[in-house]
PDB file of C-alpha atoms in Angstrom:
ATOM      1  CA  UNK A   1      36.506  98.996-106.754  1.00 45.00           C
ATOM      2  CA  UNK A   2      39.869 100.517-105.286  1.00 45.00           C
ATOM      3  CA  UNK A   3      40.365 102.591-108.743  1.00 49.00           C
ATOM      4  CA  UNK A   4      36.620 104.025-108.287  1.00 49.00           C
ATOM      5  CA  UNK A   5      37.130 104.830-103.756  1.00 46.00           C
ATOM      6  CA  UNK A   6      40.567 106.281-104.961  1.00 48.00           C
ATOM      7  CA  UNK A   7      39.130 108.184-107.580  1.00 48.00           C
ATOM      8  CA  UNK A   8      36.255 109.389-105.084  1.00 46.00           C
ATOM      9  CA  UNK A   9      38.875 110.435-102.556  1.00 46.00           C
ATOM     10  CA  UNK A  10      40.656 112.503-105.247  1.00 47.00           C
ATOM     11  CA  UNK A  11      37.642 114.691-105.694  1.00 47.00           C
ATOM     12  CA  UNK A  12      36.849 115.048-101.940  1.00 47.00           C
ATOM     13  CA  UNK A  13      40.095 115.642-100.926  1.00 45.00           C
ATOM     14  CA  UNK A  14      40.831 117.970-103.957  1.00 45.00           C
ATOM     15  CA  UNK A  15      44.035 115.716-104.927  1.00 49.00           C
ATOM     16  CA  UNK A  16      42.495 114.240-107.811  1.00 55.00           C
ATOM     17  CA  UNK A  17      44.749 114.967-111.196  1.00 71.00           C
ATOM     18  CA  UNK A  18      42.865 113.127-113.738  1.00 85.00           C
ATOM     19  CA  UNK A  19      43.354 116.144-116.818  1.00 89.00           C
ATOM     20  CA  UNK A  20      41.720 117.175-119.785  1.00 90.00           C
ATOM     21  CA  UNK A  21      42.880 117.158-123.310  1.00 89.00           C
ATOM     22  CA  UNK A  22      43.443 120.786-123.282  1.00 89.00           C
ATOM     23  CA  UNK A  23      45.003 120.346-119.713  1.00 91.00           C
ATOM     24  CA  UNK A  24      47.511 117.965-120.661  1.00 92.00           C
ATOM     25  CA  UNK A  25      48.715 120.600-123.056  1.00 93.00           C
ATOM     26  CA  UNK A  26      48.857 123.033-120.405  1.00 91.00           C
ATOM     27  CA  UNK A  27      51.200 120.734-118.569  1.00 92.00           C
ATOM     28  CA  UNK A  28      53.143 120.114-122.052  1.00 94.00           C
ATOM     29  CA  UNK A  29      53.690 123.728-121.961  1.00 94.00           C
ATOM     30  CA  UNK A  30      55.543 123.805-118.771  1.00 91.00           C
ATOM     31  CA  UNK A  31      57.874 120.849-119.628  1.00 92.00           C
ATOM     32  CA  UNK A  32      58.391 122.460-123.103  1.00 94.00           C
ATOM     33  CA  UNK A  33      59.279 126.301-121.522  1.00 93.00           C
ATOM     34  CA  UNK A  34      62.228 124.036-119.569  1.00 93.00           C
ATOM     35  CA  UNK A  35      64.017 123.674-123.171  1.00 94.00           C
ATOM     36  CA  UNK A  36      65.152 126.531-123.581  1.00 92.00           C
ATOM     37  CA  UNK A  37      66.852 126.722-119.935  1.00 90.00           C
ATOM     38  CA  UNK A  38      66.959 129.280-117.062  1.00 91.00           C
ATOM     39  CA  UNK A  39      64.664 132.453-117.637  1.00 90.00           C
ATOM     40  CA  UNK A  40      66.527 135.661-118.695  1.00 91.00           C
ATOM     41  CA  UNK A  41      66.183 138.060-116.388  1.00 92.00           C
ATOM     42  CA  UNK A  42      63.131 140.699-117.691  1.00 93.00           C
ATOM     43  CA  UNK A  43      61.894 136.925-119.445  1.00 93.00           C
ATOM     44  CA  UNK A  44      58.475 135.109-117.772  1.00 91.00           C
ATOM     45  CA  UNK A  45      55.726 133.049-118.699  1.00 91.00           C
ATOM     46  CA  UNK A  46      57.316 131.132-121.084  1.00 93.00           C
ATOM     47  CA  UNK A  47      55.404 128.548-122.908  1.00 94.00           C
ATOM     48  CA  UNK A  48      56.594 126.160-125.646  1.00 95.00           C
ATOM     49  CA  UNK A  49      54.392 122.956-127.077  1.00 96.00           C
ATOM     50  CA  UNK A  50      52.755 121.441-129.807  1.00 96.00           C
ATOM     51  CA  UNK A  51      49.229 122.080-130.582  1.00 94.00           C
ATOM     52  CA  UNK A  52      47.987 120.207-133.123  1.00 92.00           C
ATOM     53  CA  UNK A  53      48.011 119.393-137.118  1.00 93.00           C
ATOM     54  CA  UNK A  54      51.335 121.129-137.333  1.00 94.00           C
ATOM     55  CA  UNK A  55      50.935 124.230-135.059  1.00 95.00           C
ATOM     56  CA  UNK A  56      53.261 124.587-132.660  1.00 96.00           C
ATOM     57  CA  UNK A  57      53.220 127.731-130.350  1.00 95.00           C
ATOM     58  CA  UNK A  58      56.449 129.850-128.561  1.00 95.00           C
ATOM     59  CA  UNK A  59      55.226 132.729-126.107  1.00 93.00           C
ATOM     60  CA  UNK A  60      56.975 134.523-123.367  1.00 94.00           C
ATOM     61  CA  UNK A  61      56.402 137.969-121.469  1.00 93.00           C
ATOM     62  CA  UNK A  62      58.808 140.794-121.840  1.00 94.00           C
ATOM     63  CA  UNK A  63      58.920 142.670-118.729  1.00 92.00           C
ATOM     64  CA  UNK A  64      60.135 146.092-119.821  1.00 89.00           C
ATOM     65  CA  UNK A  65      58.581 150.201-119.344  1.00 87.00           C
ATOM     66  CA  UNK A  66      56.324 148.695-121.609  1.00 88.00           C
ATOM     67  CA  UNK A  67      55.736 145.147-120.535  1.00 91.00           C
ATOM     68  CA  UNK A  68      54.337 143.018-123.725  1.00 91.00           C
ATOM     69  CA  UNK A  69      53.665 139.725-125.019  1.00 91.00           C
ATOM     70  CA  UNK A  70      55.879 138.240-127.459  1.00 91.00           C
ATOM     71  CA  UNK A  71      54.148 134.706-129.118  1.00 92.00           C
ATOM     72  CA  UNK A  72      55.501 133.215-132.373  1.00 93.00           C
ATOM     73  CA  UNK A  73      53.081 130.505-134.015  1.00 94.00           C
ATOM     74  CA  UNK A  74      54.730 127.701-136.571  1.00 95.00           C
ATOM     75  CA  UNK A  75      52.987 126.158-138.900  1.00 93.00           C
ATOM     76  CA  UNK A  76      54.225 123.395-140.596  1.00 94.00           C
ATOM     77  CA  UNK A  77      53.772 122.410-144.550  1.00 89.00           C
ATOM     78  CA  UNK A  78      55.274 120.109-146.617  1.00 85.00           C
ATOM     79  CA  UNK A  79      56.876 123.105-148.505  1.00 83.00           C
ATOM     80  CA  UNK A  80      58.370 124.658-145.461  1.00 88.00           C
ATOM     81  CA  UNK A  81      57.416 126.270-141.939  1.00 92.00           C
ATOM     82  CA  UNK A  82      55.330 129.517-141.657  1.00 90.00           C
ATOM     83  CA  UNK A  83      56.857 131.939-138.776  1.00 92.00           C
ATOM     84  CA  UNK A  84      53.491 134.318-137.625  1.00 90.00           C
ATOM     85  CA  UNK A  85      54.678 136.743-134.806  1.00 90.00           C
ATOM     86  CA  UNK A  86      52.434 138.796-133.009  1.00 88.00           C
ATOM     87  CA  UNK A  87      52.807 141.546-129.809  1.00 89.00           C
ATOM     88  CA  UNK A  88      50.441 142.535-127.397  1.00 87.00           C
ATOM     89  CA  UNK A  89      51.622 145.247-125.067  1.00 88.00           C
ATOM     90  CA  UNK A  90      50.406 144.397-121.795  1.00 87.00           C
ATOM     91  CA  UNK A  91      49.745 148.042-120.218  1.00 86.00           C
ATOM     92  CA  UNK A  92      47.861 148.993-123.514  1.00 81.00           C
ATOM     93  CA  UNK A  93      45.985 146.015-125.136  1.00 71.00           C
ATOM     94  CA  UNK A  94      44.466 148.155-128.159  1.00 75.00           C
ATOM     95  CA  UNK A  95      48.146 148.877-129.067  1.00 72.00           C
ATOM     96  CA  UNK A  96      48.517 145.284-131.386  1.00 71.00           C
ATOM     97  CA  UNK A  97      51.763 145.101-133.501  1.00 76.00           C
ATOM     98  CA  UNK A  98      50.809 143.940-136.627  1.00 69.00           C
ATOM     99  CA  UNK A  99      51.290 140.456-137.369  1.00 78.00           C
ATOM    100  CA  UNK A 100      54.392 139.538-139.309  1.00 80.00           C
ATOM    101  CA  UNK A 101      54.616 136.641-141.604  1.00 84.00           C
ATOM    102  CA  UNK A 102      57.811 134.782-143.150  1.00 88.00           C
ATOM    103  CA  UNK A 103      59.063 131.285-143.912  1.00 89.00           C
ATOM    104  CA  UNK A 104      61.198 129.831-141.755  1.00 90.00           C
ATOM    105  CA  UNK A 105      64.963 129.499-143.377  1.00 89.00           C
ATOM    106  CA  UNK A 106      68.654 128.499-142.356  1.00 90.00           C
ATOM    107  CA  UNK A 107      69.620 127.463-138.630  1.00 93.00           C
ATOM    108  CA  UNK A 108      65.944 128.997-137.319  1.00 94.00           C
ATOM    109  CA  UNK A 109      64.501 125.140-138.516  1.00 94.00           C
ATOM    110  CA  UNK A 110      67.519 123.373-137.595  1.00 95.00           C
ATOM    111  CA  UNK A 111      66.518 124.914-133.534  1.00 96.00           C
ATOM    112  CA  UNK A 112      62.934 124.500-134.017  1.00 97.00           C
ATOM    113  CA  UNK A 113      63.656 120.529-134.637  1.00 96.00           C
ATOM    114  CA  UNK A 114      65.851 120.340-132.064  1.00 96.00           C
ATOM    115  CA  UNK A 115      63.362 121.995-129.835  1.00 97.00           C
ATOM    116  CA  UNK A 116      60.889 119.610-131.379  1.00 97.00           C
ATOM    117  CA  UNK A 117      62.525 116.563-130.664  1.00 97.00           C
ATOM    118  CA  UNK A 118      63.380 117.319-127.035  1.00 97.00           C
ATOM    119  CA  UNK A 119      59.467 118.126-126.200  1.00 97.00           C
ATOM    120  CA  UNK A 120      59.092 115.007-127.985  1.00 97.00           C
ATOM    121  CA  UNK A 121      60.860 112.574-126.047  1.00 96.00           C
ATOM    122  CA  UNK A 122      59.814 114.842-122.486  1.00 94.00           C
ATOM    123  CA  UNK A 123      56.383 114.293-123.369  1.00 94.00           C
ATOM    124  CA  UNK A 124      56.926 110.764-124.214  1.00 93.00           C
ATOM    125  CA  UNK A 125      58.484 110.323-120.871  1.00 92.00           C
ATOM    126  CA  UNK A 126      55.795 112.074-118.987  1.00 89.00           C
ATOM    127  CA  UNK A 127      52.530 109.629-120.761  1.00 90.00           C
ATOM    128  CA  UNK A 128      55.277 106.460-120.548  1.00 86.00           C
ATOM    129  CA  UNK A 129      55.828 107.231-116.709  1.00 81.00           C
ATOM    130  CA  UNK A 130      51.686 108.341-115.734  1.00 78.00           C
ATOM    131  CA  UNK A 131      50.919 104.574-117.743  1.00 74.00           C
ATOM    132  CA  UNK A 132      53.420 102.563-115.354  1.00 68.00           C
ATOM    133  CA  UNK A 133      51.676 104.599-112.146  1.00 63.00           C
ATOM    134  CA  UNK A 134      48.660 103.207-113.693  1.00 63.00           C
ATOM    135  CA  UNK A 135      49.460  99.593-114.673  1.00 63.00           C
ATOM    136  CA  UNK A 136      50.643  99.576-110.446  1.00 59.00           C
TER     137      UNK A 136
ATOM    138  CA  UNK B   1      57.489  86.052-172.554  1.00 44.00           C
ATOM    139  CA  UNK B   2      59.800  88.790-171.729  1.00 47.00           C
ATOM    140  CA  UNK B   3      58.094  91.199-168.787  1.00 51.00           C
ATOM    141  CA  UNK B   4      59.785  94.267-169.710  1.00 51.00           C
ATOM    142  CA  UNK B   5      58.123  96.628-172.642  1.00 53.00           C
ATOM    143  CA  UNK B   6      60.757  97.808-174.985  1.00 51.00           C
ATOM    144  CA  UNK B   7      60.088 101.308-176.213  1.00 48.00           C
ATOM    145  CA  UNK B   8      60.846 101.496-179.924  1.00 49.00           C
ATOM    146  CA  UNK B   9      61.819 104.540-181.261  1.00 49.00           C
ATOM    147  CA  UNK B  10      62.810 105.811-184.981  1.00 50.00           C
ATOM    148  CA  UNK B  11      64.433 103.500-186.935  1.00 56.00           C
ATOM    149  CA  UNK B  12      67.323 104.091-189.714  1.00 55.00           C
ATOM    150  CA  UNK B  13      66.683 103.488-193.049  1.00 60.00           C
ATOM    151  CA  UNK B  14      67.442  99.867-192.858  1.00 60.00           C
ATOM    152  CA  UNK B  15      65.534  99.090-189.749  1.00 58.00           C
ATOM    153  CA  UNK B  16      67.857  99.258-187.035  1.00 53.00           C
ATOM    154  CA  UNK B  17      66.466 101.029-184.016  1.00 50.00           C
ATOM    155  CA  UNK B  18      68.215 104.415-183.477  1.00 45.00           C
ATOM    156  CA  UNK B  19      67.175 104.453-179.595  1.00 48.00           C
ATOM    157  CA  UNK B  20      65.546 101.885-177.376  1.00 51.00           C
ATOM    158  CA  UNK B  21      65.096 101.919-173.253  1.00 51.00           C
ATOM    159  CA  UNK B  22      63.627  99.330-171.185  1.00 60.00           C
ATOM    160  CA  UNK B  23      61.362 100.243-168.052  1.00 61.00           C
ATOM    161  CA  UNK B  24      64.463 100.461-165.690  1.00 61.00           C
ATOM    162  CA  UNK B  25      65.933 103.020-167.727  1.00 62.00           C
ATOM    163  CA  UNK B  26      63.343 104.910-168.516  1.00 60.00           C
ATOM    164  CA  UNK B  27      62.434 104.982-164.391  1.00 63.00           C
ATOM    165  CA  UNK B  28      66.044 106.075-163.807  1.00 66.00           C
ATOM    166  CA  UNK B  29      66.175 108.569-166.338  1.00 64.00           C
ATOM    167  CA  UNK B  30      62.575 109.929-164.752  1.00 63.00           C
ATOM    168  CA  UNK B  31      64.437 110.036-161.413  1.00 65.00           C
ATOM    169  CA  UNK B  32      67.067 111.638-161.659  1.00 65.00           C
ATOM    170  CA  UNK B  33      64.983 114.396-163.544  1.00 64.00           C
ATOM    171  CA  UNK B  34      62.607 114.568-160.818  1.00 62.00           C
ATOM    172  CA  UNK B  35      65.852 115.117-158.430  1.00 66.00           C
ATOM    173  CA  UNK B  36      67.096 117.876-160.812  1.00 64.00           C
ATOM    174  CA  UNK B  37      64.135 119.539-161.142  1.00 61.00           C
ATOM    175  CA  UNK B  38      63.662 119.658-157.653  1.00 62.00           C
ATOM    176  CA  UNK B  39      66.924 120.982-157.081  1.00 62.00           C
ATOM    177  CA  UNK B  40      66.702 123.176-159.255  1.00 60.00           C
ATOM    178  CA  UNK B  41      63.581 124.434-157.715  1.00 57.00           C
ATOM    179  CA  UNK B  42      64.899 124.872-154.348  1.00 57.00           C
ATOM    180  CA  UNK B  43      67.653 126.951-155.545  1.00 57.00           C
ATOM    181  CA  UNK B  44      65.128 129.141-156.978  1.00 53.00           C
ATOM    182  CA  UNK B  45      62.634 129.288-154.540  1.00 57.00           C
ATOM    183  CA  UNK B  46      63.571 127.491-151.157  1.00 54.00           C
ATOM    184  CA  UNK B  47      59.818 127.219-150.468  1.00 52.00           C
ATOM    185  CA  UNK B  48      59.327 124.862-152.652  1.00 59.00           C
ATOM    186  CA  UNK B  49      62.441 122.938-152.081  1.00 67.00           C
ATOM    187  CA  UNK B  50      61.074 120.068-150.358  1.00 79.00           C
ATOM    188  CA  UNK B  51      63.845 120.111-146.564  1.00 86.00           C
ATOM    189  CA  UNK B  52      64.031 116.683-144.975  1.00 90.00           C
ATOM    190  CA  UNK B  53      64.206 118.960-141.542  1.00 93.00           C
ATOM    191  CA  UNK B  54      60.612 119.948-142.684  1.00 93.00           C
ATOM    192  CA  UNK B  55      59.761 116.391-143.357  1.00 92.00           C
ATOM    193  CA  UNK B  56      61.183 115.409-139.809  1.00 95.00           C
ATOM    194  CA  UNK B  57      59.188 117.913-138.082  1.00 96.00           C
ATOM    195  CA  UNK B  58      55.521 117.043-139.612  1.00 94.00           C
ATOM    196  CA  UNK B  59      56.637 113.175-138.770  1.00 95.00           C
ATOM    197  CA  UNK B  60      57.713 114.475-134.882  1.00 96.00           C
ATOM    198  CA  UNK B  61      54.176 116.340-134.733  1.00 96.00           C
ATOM    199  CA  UNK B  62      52.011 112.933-135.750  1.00 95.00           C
ATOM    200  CA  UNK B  63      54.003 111.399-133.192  1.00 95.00           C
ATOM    201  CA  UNK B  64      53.148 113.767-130.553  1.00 96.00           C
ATOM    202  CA  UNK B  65      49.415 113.398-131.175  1.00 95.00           C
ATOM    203  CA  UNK B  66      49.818 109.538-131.394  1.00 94.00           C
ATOM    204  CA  UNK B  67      51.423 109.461-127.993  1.00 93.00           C
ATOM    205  CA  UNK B  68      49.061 111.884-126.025  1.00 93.00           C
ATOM    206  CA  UNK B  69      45.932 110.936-124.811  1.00 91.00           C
ATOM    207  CA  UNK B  70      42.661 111.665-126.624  1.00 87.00           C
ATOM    208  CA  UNK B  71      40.837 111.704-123.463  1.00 83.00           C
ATOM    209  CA  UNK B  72      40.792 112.855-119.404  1.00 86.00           C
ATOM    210  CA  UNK B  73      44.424 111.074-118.357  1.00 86.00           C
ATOM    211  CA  UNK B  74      45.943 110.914-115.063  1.00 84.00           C
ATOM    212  CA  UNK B  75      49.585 112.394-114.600  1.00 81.00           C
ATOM    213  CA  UNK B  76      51.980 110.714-112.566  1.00 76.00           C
ATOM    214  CA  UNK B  77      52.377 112.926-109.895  1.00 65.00           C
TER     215      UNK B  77
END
């Protein structure tokens, strides 16, 4: 009965955080753009995580004269990792740089695990942590 | 009875076996081709060559989608 008048609250008052699926990767996002440290200056909306099935996902925005969007998609095989990356210039959306494929070789996979393993354990923390609030 | 198959092969002309390898040997000998083949795959092509980094990262990805919840989750704030 408390969960269900606290839940209640949380709507009426607007405080309630209960996410969705696709939210929770939202807020994965955010944890995963702290990996990489500070923002460069000219560097925002970075956003690193782990979709699904392999896919992971590495965006940021390049402010510049020509401000764009710089997002790098890896796909993981059992033969190797795909690299896709793609640019969107922000002041001129119909200008698309053409995608550019290549597998993934050398010290590039060694940082992408490393990268990997950190979101891991961050997002571990963060469901470990919201379970305990619960179990209260 | 003994439980591993001998593999006969040719015999000289008074019967003696020229060659004969038990199961073990023949699974070692199958090994370590496999490992040289794939070896010698990776340093031909490096996308075939199977990298336990690769491995790591597919096993780090199930992991992530075991751990995260399928359905509407509260955060600790």
């Amino acid at each position: 009965m408390t969960s269900i008048l606290n839940r209640l609250s949380g709507y009426i008052l607007g405080t309630n955080s209960r996410l969705s699926p696709s939210q929770l990767i939202e807020r994965e996002s955010k944890l995963g753009s702290t990996i990489f440290g500070a923002l460069p200056k000219g560097i925002s909306n970075r956003h690193f995580f782990y979709d699904k099935d392999g896919h992971w996902y590495f965006s940021q925005v390049i402010m510049s004269d020509r401000p764009r969007e710089e997002t790098i998609h890896y796909q993981i095989f059992t033969h190797g990792v795909q690299k896709t990356t793609s640019i969107r210039y922000l002041n001129d959306p119909r200008q698309q740089v053409p995608l550019h494929h290549e597998w993934l070789v050398g010290e590039e996979v060694t940082n992408l695990l490393t990268a990997a393993k950190i979101y891991k354990q961050r997002i571990s923390e963060l469901y470990t942590n919201s379970s305990a609030k619960r179990a209260v | 009875m003994n439980d591993k198959t001998e593999y006969q092969y040719p015999q000289t002309e008074h019967g003696e076996s020229v060659l004969s390898f038990n199961d073990i040997q023949i699974a070692e000998a199958r090994s370590l081709a496999v490992e040289a083949l794939t070896a010698a795959q990776g340093e031909r092509n490096p996308e075939i060559y199977i990298d336990p980094r690769v491995i790591e990262l597919l096993a780090i990805g199930q992991d992530i989608e075991a751990v995260r919840p399928k359905s509407d989750y509260e955060l600790a704030a």
